[in-house]
């Protein structure tokens, strides 16, 4: 049975949060802290790519994406500040989460990714997933400032996703289907796990408060269907994944 939403899309602003259920603020700030951290790590990843990717034809787009991701992170940290939470405080609440499978994709991109193929895979794992997460979930958030930020972010994420799609075709031509398939085996579980565990208590609260509109599992399935279609068109093999979270190649 679908969870009943207590608050309509875009019905609350910072001033309203104090007068409703205090748990709303707790859930909202945790969600925003995770969103801000994901944007910040993605920005760091693009910044790292400026040093590890030697194809100069990609430099301009990497720089553009870096600046946009940085802007997305700023946008979300500003929302947290309006709720009385500094960037430092928000990041401190993420110390355990960033070590979990759901943050492996942005952490790997920010700290370990090397070269063009990793850049492309990160773009699929972060920008294509971001497009699904933000487009489906946050655009209709009951917290109006998050819905408004999502709208701004979405326009740019759509561009990043176009980049990833074009690059996937180019990567097959440049590195061969076998190398791209191997990179997909490494990155696809990270990408899917980025949606987080299915059916969690936290997501239940998000759904109930209208801070998300779909469960993580549903979003992960949407993403997988999208990637499957793209890979099929390019003759790539999508690896089979385990059913249980954290998902792994079987
Ligand atoms: Fe972003
Ligand atoms: Fe992006």
PDB file of N, CA and C in Angstrom, residues 33-124:
ATOM      1  N   UNK A  33      21.541  17.029   4.114  1.00  0.00           N
ATOM      2  CA  UNK A  33      22.976  16.825   4.366  1.00  0.00           C
ATOM      3  C   UNK A  33      23.536  15.764   3.416  1.00  0.00           C
ATOM      4  N   UNK A  34      22.752  14.715   3.161  1.00  0.00           N
ATOM      5  CA  UNK A  34      23.202  13.659   2.236  1.00  0.00           C
ATOM      6  C   UNK A  34      23.246  14.193   0.803  1.00  0.00           C
ATOM      7  N   UNK A  35      22.242  14.980   0.444  1.00  0.00           N
ATOM      8  CA  UNK A  35      22.209  15.557  -0.909  1.00  0.00           C
ATOM      9  C   UNK A  35      23.404  16.498  -1.115  1.00  0.00           C
ATOM     10  N   UNK A  36      23.647  17.371  -0.124  1.00  0.00           N
ATOM     11  CA  UNK A  36      24.761  18.323  -0.230  1.00  0.00           C
ATOM     12  C   UNK A  36      26.090  17.577  -0.354  1.00  0.00           C
ATOM     13  N   UNK A  37      26.269  16.532   0.449  1.00  0.00           N
ATOM     14  CA  UNK A  37      27.514  15.767   0.414  1.00  0.00           C
ATOM     15  C   UNK A  37      27.705  15.089  -0.944  1.00  0.00           C
ATOM     16  N   UNK A  38      26.630  14.550  -1.497  1.00  0.00           N
ATOM     17  CA  UNK A  38      26.727  13.903  -2.819  1.00  0.00           C
ATOM     18  C   UNK A  38      27.153  14.916  -3.880  1.00  0.00           C
ATOM     19  N   UNK A  39      26.595  16.110  -3.830  1.00  0.00           N
ATOM     20  CA  UNK A  39      26.975  17.153  -4.806  1.00  0.00           C
ATOM     21  C   UNK A  39      28.433  17.568  -4.592  1.00  0.00           C
ATOM     22  N   UNK A  40      28.827  17.703  -3.327  1.00  0.00           N
ATOM     23  CA  UNK A  40      30.198  18.147  -3.036  1.00  0.00           C
ATOM     24  C   UNK A  40      31.223  17.113  -3.508  1.00  0.00           C
ATOM     25  N   UNK A  41      30.955  15.834  -3.237  1.00  0.00           N
ATOM     26  CA  UNK A  41      31.889  14.791  -3.674  1.00  0.00           C
ATOM     27  C   UNK A  41      31.945  14.707  -5.198  1.00  0.00           C
ATOM     28  N   UNK A  42      30.800  14.922  -5.843  1.00  0.00           N
ATOM     29  CA  UNK A  42      30.785  14.906  -7.312  1.00  0.00           C
ATOM     30  C   UNK A  42      31.634  16.054  -7.852  1.00  0.00           C
ATOM     31  N   UNK A  43      31.509  17.223  -7.235  1.00  0.00           N
ATOM     32  CA  UNK A  43      32.344  18.365  -7.639  1.00  0.00           C
ATOM     33  C   UNK A  43      33.820  18.011  -7.470  1.00  0.00           C
ATOM     34  N   UNK A  44      34.169  17.402  -6.337  1.00  0.00           N
ATOM     35  CA  UNK A  44      35.563  17.000  -6.084  1.00  0.00           C
ATOM     36  C   UNK A  44      36.043  16.004  -7.140  1.00  0.00           C
ATOM     37  N   UNK A  45      35.138  15.116  -7.534  1.00  0.00           N
ATOM     38  CA  UNK A  45      35.476  14.123  -8.559  1.00  0.00           C
ATOM     39  C   UNK A  45      35.813  14.784  -9.890  1.00  0.00           C
ATOM     40  N   UNK A  46      35.000  15.751 -10.294  1.00  0.00           N
ATOM     41  CA  UNK A  46      35.293  16.462 -11.552  1.00  0.00           C
ATOM     42  C   UNK A  46      36.601  17.243 -11.412  1.00  0.00           C
ATOM     43  N   UNK A  47      36.840  17.771 -10.223  1.00  0.00           N
ATOM     44  CA  UNK A  47      38.078  18.506  -9.999  1.00  0.00           C
ATOM     45  C   UNK A  47      39.281  17.569 -10.144  1.00  0.00           C
ATOM     46  N   UNK A  48      39.148  16.387  -9.561  1.00  0.00           N
ATOM     47  CA  UNK A  48      40.205  15.375  -9.671  1.00  0.00           C
ATOM     48  C   UNK A  48      40.426  14.979 -11.135  1.00  0.00           C
ATOM     49  N   UNK A  49      39.308  14.884 -11.881  1.00  0.00           N
ATOM     50  CA  UNK A  49      39.402  14.482 -13.295  1.00  0.00           C
ATOM     51  C   UNK A  49      40.221  15.483 -14.107  1.00  0.00           C
ATOM     52  N   UNK A  50      40.217  16.740 -13.700  1.00  0.00           N
ATOM     53  CA  UNK A  50      41.027  17.739 -14.403  1.00  0.00           C
ATOM     54  C   UNK A  50      42.499  17.336 -14.385  1.00  0.00           C
ATOM     55  N   UNK A  51      42.905  16.602 -13.351  1.00  0.00           N
ATOM     56  CA  UNK A  51      44.295  16.168 -13.259  1.00  0.00           C
ATOM     57  C   UNK A  51      44.545  14.780 -13.830  1.00  0.00           C
ATOM     58  N   UNK A  52      43.554  13.894 -13.736  1.00  0.00           N
ATOM     59  CA  UNK A  52      43.830  12.507 -14.152  1.00  0.00           C
ATOM     60  C   UNK A  52      43.421  12.199 -15.592  1.00  0.00           C
ATOM     61  N   UNK A  53      42.613  13.062 -16.206  1.00  0.00           N
ATOM     62  CA  UNK A  53      42.180  12.791 -17.584  1.00  0.00           C
ATOM     63  C   UNK A  53      43.064  13.588 -18.534  1.00  0.00           C
ATOM     64  N   UNK A  54      43.767  12.883 -19.432  1.00  0.00           N
ATOM     65  CA  UNK A  54      44.707  13.621 -20.283  1.00  0.00           C
ATOM     66  C   UNK A  54      44.126  14.033 -21.637  1.00  0.00           C
ATOM     67  N   UNK A  55      42.904  13.627 -21.939  1.00  0.00           N
ATOM     68  CA  UNK A  55      42.286  14.018 -23.210  1.00  0.00           C
ATOM     69  C   UNK A  55      41.844  15.488 -23.126  1.00  0.00           C
ATOM     70  N   UNK A  56      42.590  16.359 -23.807  1.00  0.00           N
ATOM     71  CA  UNK A  56      42.339  17.798 -23.670  1.00  0.00           C
ATOM     72  C   UNK A  56      40.993  18.214 -24.270  1.00  0.00           C
ATOM     73  N   UNK A  57      40.442  17.383 -25.151  1.00  0.00           N
ATOM     74  CA  UNK A  57      39.139  17.688 -25.747  1.00  0.00           C
ATOM     75  C   UNK A  57      38.040  17.681 -24.679  1.00  0.00           C
ATOM     76  N   UNK A  58      38.310  17.013 -23.553  1.00  0.00           N
ATOM     77  CA  UNK A  58      37.286  16.904 -22.505  1.00  0.00           C
ATOM     78  C   UNK A  58      37.414  17.981 -21.432  1.00  0.00           C
ATOM     79  N   UNK A  59      38.514  18.731 -21.512  1.00  0.00           N
ATOM     80  CA  UNK A  59      38.815  19.661 -20.430  1.00  0.00           C
ATOM     81  C   UNK A  59      37.678  20.665 -20.162  1.00  0.00           C
ATOM     82  N   UNK A  60      37.176  21.226 -21.250  1.00  0.00           N
ATOM     83  CA  UNK A  60      36.149  22.272 -21.106  1.00  0.00           C
ATOM     84  C   UNK A  60      34.893  21.734 -20.409  1.00  0.00           C
ATOM     85  N   UNK A  61      34.456  20.548 -20.825  1.00  0.00           N
ATOM     86  CA  UNK A  61      33.226  20.000 -20.241  1.00  0.00           C
ATOM     87  C   UNK A  61      33.468  19.560 -18.780  1.00  0.00           C
ATOM     88  N   UNK A  62      34.670  19.079 -18.487  1.00  0.00           N
ATOM     89  CA  UNK A  62      34.969  18.701 -17.094  1.00  0.00           C
ATOM     90  C   UNK A  62      34.930  19.952 -16.209  1.00  0.00           C
ATOM     91  N   UNK A  63      35.517  21.033 -16.720  1.00  0.00           N
ATOM     92  CA  UNK A  63      35.509  22.284 -15.949  1.00  0.00           C
ATOM     93  C   UNK A  63      34.092  22.800 -15.727  1.00  0.00           C
ATOM     94  N   UNK A  64      33.293  22.739 -16.779  1.00  0.00           N
ATOM     95  CA  UNK A  64      31.896  23.194 -16.687  1.00  0.00           C
ATOM     96  C   UNK A  64      31.148  22.361 -15.641  1.00  0.00           C
ATOM     97  N   UNK A  65      31.291  21.045 -15.719  1.00  0.00           N
ATOM     98  CA  UNK A  65      30.602  20.179 -14.757  1.00  0.00           C
ATOM     99  C   UNK A  65      31.101  20.430 -13.334  1.00  0.00           C
ATOM    100  N   UNK A  66      32.403  20.620 -13.201  1.00  0.00           N
ATOM    101  CA  UNK A  66      32.946  20.910 -11.876  1.00  0.00           C
ATOM    102  C   UNK A  66      32.273  22.145 -11.267  1.00  0.00           C
ATOM    103  N   UNK A  67      32.223  23.228 -12.044  1.00  0.00           N
ATOM    104  CA  UNK A  67      31.621  24.468 -11.526  1.00  0.00           C
ATOM    105  C   UNK A  67      30.138  24.288 -11.203  1.00  0.00           C
ATOM    106  N   UNK A  68      29.450  23.547 -12.041  1.00  0.00           N
ATOM    107  CA  UNK A  68      28.013  23.345 -11.786  1.00  0.00           C
ATOM    108  C   UNK A  68      27.771  22.486 -10.545  1.00  0.00           C
ATOM    109  N   UNK A  69      28.568  21.438 -10.378  1.00  0.00           N
ATOM    110  CA  UNK A  69      28.394  20.593  -9.187  1.00  0.00           C
ATOM    111  C   UNK A  69      28.720  21.380  -7.910  1.00  0.00           C
ATOM    112  N   UNK A  70      29.737  22.214  -8.023  1.00  0.00           N
ATOM    113  CA  UNK A  70      30.104  23.058  -6.891  1.00  0.00           C
ATOM    114  C   UNK A  70      28.920  23.974  -6.534  1.00  0.00           C
ATOM    115  N   UNK A  71      28.299  24.513  -7.557  1.00  0.00           N
ATOM    116  CA  UNK A  71      27.139  25.384  -7.349  1.00  0.00           C
ATOM    117  C   UNK A  71      25.973  24.603  -6.714  1.00  0.00           C
ATOM    118  N   UNK A  72      25.760  23.373  -7.166  1.00  0.00           N
ATOM    119  CA  UNK A  72      24.680  22.552  -6.587  1.00  0.00           C
ATOM    120  C   UNK A  72      24.923  22.332  -5.090  1.00  0.00           C
ATOM    121  N   UNK A  73      26.167  22.021  -4.744  1.00  0.00           N
ATOM    122  CA  UNK A  73      26.488  21.797  -3.337  1.00  0.00           C
ATOM    123  C   UNK A  73      26.206  23.068  -2.536  1.00  0.00           C
ATOM    124  N   UNK A  74      26.640  24.221  -3.057  1.00  0.00           N
ATOM    125  CA  UNK A  74      26.405  25.502  -2.361  1.00  0.00           C
ATOM    126  C   UNK A  74      24.911  25.737  -2.136  1.00  0.00           C
ATOM    127  N   UNK A  75      24.128  25.459  -3.182  1.00  0.00           N
ATOM    128  CA  UNK A  75      22.668  25.651  -3.097  1.00  0.00           C
ATOM    129  C   UNK A  75      22.068  24.871  -1.938  1.00  0.00           C
ATOM    130  N   UNK A  76      22.486  23.623  -1.787  1.00  0.00           N
ATOM    131  CA  UNK A  76      21.894  22.770  -0.752  1.00  0.00           C
ATOM    132  C   UNK A  76      22.440  23.140   0.631  1.00  0.00           C
ATOM    133  N   UNK A  77      23.740  23.476   0.706  1.00  0.00           N
ATOM    134  CA  UNK A  77      24.263  23.916   2.008  1.00  0.00           C
ATOM    135  C   UNK A  77      23.568  25.203   2.465  1.00  0.00           C
ATOM    136  N   UNK A  78      23.193  26.041   1.508  1.00  0.00           N
ATOM    137  CA  UNK A  78      22.474  27.273   1.881  1.00  0.00           C
ATOM    138  C   UNK A  78      21.113  26.934   2.501  1.00  0.00           C
ATOM    139  N   UNK A  79      20.463  25.908   1.979  1.00  0.00           N
ATOM    140  CA  UNK A  79      19.175  25.488   2.554  1.00  0.00           C
ATOM    141  C   UNK A  79      19.373  25.013   3.995  1.00  0.00           C
ATOM    142  N   UNK A  80      20.476  24.314   4.230  1.00  0.00           N
ATOM    143  CA  UNK A  80      20.762  23.836   5.584  1.00  0.00           C
ATOM    144  C   UNK A  80      21.031  25.012   6.517  1.00  0.00           C
ATOM    145  N   UNK A  81      21.759  26.000   6.002  1.00  0.00           N
ATOM    146  CA  UNK A  81      22.045  27.178   6.834  1.00  0.00           C
ATOM    147  C   UNK A  81      20.757  27.885   7.245  1.00  0.00           C
ATOM    148  N   UNK A  82      19.785  27.941   6.337  1.00  0.00           N
ATOM    149  CA  UNK A  82      18.501  28.581   6.659  1.00  0.00           C
ATOM    150  C   UNK A  82      17.778  27.826   7.770  1.00  0.00           C
ATOM    151  N   UNK A  83      18.158  26.554   7.971  1.00  0.00           N
ATOM    152  CA  UNK A  83      17.553  25.760   9.042  1.00  0.00           C
ATOM    153  C   UNK A  83      18.458  25.725  10.276  1.00  0.00           C
ATOM    154  N   UNK A  84      19.520  26.548  10.249  1.00  0.00           N
ATOM    155  CA  UNK A  84      20.397  26.667  11.411  1.00  0.00           C
ATOM    156  C   UNK A  84      21.512  25.635  11.470  1.00  0.00           C
ATOM    157  N   UNK A  85      21.830  25.012  10.327  1.00  0.00           N
ATOM    158  CA  UNK A  85      22.883  23.985  10.327  1.00  0.00           C
ATOM    159  C   UNK A  85      24.007  24.392   9.379  1.00  0.00           C
ATOM    160  N   UNK A  86      25.238  24.473   9.935  1.00  0.00           N
ATOM    161  CA  UNK A  86      26.380  24.878   9.112  1.00  0.00           C
ATOM    162  C   UNK A  86      26.852  23.696   8.266  1.00  0.00           C
ATOM    163  N   UNK A  87      27.674  24.015   7.265  1.00  0.00           N
ATOM    164  CA  UNK A  87      28.228  22.964   6.401  1.00  0.00           C
ATOM    165  C   UNK A  87      29.001  21.936   7.242  1.00  0.00           C
ATOM    166  N   UNK A  88      29.789  22.444   8.177  1.00  0.00           N
ATOM    167  CA  UNK A  88      30.589  21.549   9.033  1.00  0.00           C
ATOM    168  C   UNK A  88      29.709  20.600   9.832  1.00  0.00           C
ATOM    169  N   UNK A  89      28.666  21.176  10.441  1.00  0.00           N
ATOM    170  CA  UNK A  89      27.753  20.340  11.236  1.00  0.00           C
ATOM    171  C   UNK A  89      27.083  19.297  10.344  1.00  0.00           C
ATOM    172  N   UNK A  90      26.646  19.729   9.173  1.00  0.00           N
ATOM    173  CA  UNK A  90      25.972  18.811   8.256  1.00  0.00           C
ATOM    174  C   UNK A  90      26.917  17.683   7.863  1.00  0.00           C
ATOM    175  N   UNK A  91      28.154  18.030   7.513  1.00  0.00           N
ATOM    176  CA  UNK A  91      29.125  17.016   7.078  1.00  0.00           C
ATOM    177  C   UNK A  91      29.445  16.033   8.206  1.00  0.00           C
ATOM    178  N   UNK A  92      29.457  16.543   9.439  1.00  0.00           N
ATOM    179  CA  UNK A  92      29.752  15.671  10.570  1.00  0.00           C
ATOM    180  C   UNK A  92      28.698  14.577  10.710  1.00  0.00           C
ATOM    181  N   UNK A  93      27.464  14.883  10.358  1.00  0.00           N
ATOM    182  CA  UNK A  93      26.411  13.864  10.470  1.00  0.00           C
ATOM    183  C   UNK A  93      26.540  12.791   9.379  1.00  0.00           C
ATOM    184  N   UNK A  94      27.422  13.021   8.417  1.00  0.00           N
ATOM    185  CA  UNK A  94      27.559  12.096   7.288  1.00  0.00           C
ATOM    186  C   UNK A  94      28.729  11.132   7.432  1.00  0.00           C
ATOM    187  N   UNK A  95      29.500  11.228   8.528  1.00  0.00           N
ATOM    188  CA  UNK A  95      30.749  10.456   8.603  1.00  0.00           C
ATOM    189  C   UNK A  95      30.546   8.944   8.445  1.00  0.00           C
ATOM    190  N   UNK A  96      29.448   8.427   8.954  1.00  0.00           N
ATOM    191  CA  UNK A  96      29.216   6.983   8.809  1.00  0.00           C
ATOM    192  C   UNK A  96      28.642   6.684   7.424  1.00  0.00           C
ATOM    193  N   UNK A  97      27.687   7.498   7.013  1.00  0.00           N
ATOM    194  CA  UNK A  97      27.020   7.252   5.730  1.00  0.00           C
ATOM    195  C   UNK A  97      27.993   7.254   4.544  1.00  0.00           C
ATOM    196  N   UNK A  98      28.974   8.163   4.554  1.00  0.00           N
ATOM    197  CA  UNK A  98      29.891   8.217   3.398  1.00  0.00           C
ATOM    198  C   UNK A  98      30.755   6.959   3.271  1.00  0.00           C
ATOM    199  N   UNK A  99      30.803   6.157   4.335  1.00  0.00           N
ATOM    200  CA  UNK A  99      31.584   4.910   4.255  1.00  0.00           C
ATOM    201  C   UNK A  99      30.687   3.728   3.863  1.00  0.00           C
ATOM    202  N   UNK A 100      29.396   3.983   3.682  1.00  0.00           N
ATOM    203  CA  UNK A 100      28.470   2.895   3.357  1.00  0.00           C
ATOM    204  C   UNK A 100      28.419   2.682   1.841  1.00  0.00           C
ATOM    205  N   UNK A 101      27.882   1.528   1.391  1.00  0.00           N
ATOM    206  CA  UNK A 101      27.832   1.253  -0.054  1.00  0.00           C
ATOM    207  C   UNK A 101      27.099   2.336  -0.848  1.00  0.00           C
ATOM    208  N   UNK A 102      26.157   3.034  -0.208  1.00  0.00           N
ATOM    209  CA  UNK A 102      25.384   4.016  -0.976  1.00  0.00           C
ATOM    210  C   UNK A 102      26.229   5.235  -1.363  1.00  0.00           C
ATOM    211  N   UNK A 103      27.354   5.416  -0.707  1.00  0.00           N
ATOM    212  CA  UNK A 103      28.228   6.542  -1.078  1.00  0.00           C
ATOM    213  C   UNK A 103      29.508   6.098  -1.783  1.00  0.00           C
ATOM    214  N   UNK A 104      29.579   4.816  -2.140  1.00  0.00           N
ATOM    215  CA  UNK A 104      30.820   4.343  -2.763  1.00  0.00           C
ATOM    216  C   UNK A 104      31.087   5.059  -4.087  1.00  0.00           C
ATOM    217  N   UNK A 105      30.045   5.305  -4.886  1.00  0.00           N
ATOM    218  CA  UNK A 105      30.263   5.946  -6.201  1.00  0.00           C
ATOM    219  C   UNK A 105      30.847   7.351  -6.061  1.00  0.00           C
ATOM    220  N   UNK A 106      30.211   8.249  -5.295  1.00  0.00           N
ATOM    221  CA  UNK A 106      30.807   9.587  -5.193  1.00  0.00           C
ATOM    222  C   UNK A 106      32.156   9.600  -4.472  1.00  0.00           C
ATOM    223  N   UNK A 107      32.335   8.715  -3.473  1.00  0.00           N
ATOM    224  CA  UNK A 107      33.619   8.673  -2.762  1.00  0.00           C
ATOM    225  C   UNK A 107      34.736   8.200  -3.697  1.00  0.00           C
ATOM    226  N   UNK A 108      34.442   7.177  -4.486  1.00  0.00           N
ATOM    227  CA  UNK A 108      35.453   6.657  -5.408  1.00  0.00           C
ATOM    228  C   UNK A 108      35.816   7.717  -6.449  1.00  0.00           C
ATOM    229  N   UNK A 109      34.790   8.400  -6.954  1.00  0.00           N
ATOM    230  CA  UNK A 109      35.014   9.460  -7.953  1.00  0.00           C
ATOM    231  C   UNK A 109      35.883  10.578  -7.359  1.00  0.00           C
ATOM    232  N   UNK A 110      35.612  10.938  -6.134  1.00  0.00           N
ATOM    233  CA  UNK A 110      36.339  12.049  -5.501  1.00  0.00           C
ATOM    234  C   UNK A 110      37.763  11.668  -5.120  1.00  0.00           C
ATOM    235  N   UNK A 111      37.992  10.373  -4.813  1.00  0.00           N
ATOM    236  CA  UNK A 111      39.283  10.005  -4.221  1.00  0.00           C
ATOM    237  C   UNK A 111      40.149   9.056  -5.027  1.00  0.00           C
ATOM    238  N   UNK A 112      39.535   8.231  -5.896  1.00  0.00           N
ATOM    239  CA  UNK A 112      40.345   7.183  -6.528  1.00  0.00           C
ATOM    240  C   UNK A 112      40.264   7.107  -8.041  1.00  0.00           C
ATOM    241  N   UNK A 113      39.218   7.676  -8.636  1.00  0.00           N
ATOM    242  CA  UNK A 113      39.009   7.523 -10.081  1.00  0.00           C
ATOM    243  C   UNK A 113      40.221   8.038 -10.855  1.00  0.00           C
ATOM    244  N   UNK A 114      40.538   7.336 -11.952  1.00  0.00           N
ATOM    245  CA  UNK A 114      41.700   7.706 -12.768  1.00  0.00           C
ATOM    246  C   UNK A 114      41.315   7.616 -14.241  1.00  0.00           C
ATOM    247  N   UNK A 115      41.506   8.665 -14.966  1.00  0.00           N
ATOM    248  CA  UNK A 115      41.407   8.599 -16.424  1.00  0.00           C
ATOM    249  C   UNK A 115      40.003   8.669 -16.989  1.00  0.00           C
ATOM    250  N   UNK A 116      39.978   8.542 -18.314  1.00  0.00           N
ATOM    251  CA  UNK A 116      38.772   8.835 -19.079  1.00  0.00           C
ATOM    252  C   UNK A 116      37.615   7.864 -18.840  1.00  0.00           C
ATOM    253  N   UNK A 117      37.957   6.574 -18.767  1.00  0.00           N
ATOM    254  CA  UNK A 117      36.890   5.583 -18.616  1.00  0.00           C
ATOM    255  C   UNK A 117      36.221   5.714 -17.240  1.00  0.00           C
ATOM    256  N   UNK A 118      37.011   5.963 -16.217  1.00  0.00           N
ATOM    257  CA  UNK A 118      36.455   6.193 -14.879  1.00  0.00           C
ATOM    258  C   UNK A 118      35.586   7.453 -14.871  1.00  0.00           C
ATOM    259  N   UNK A 119      36.021   8.473 -15.583  1.00  0.00           N
ATOM    260  CA  UNK A 119      35.238   9.713 -15.651  1.00  0.00           C
ATOM    261  C   UNK A 119      33.869   9.442 -16.265  1.00  0.00           C
ATOM    262  N   UNK A 120      33.886   8.710 -17.355  1.00  0.00           N
ATOM    263  CA  UNK A 120      32.636   8.388 -18.028  1.00  0.00           C
ATOM    264  C   UNK A 120      31.717   7.571 -17.123  1.00  0.00           C
ATOM    265  N   UNK A 121      32.293   6.561 -16.454  1.00  0.00           N
ATOM    266  CA  UNK A 121      31.485   5.715 -15.579  1.00  0.00           C
ATOM    267  C   UNK A 121      30.938   6.509 -14.399  1.00  0.00           C
ATOM    268  N   UNK A 122      31.757   7.411 -13.871  1.00  0.00           N
ATOM    269  CA  UNK A 122      31.298   8.238 -12.759  1.00  0.00           C
ATOM    270  C   UNK A 122      30.153   9.131 -13.214  1.00  0.00           C
ATOM    271  N   UNK A 123      30.270   9.625 -14.420  1.00  0.00           N
ATOM    272  CA  UNK A 123      29.219  10.494 -14.932  1.00  0.00           C
ATOM    273  C   UNK A 123      27.895   9.730 -15.044  1.00  0.00           C
ATOM    274  N   UNK A 124      27.992   8.470 -15.464  1.00  0.00           N
ATOM    275  CA  UNK A 124      26.773   7.639 -15.516  1.00  0.00           C
ATOM    276  C   UNK A 124      26.291   7.353 -14.095  1.00  0.00           C
TER     277      UNK A 124
END
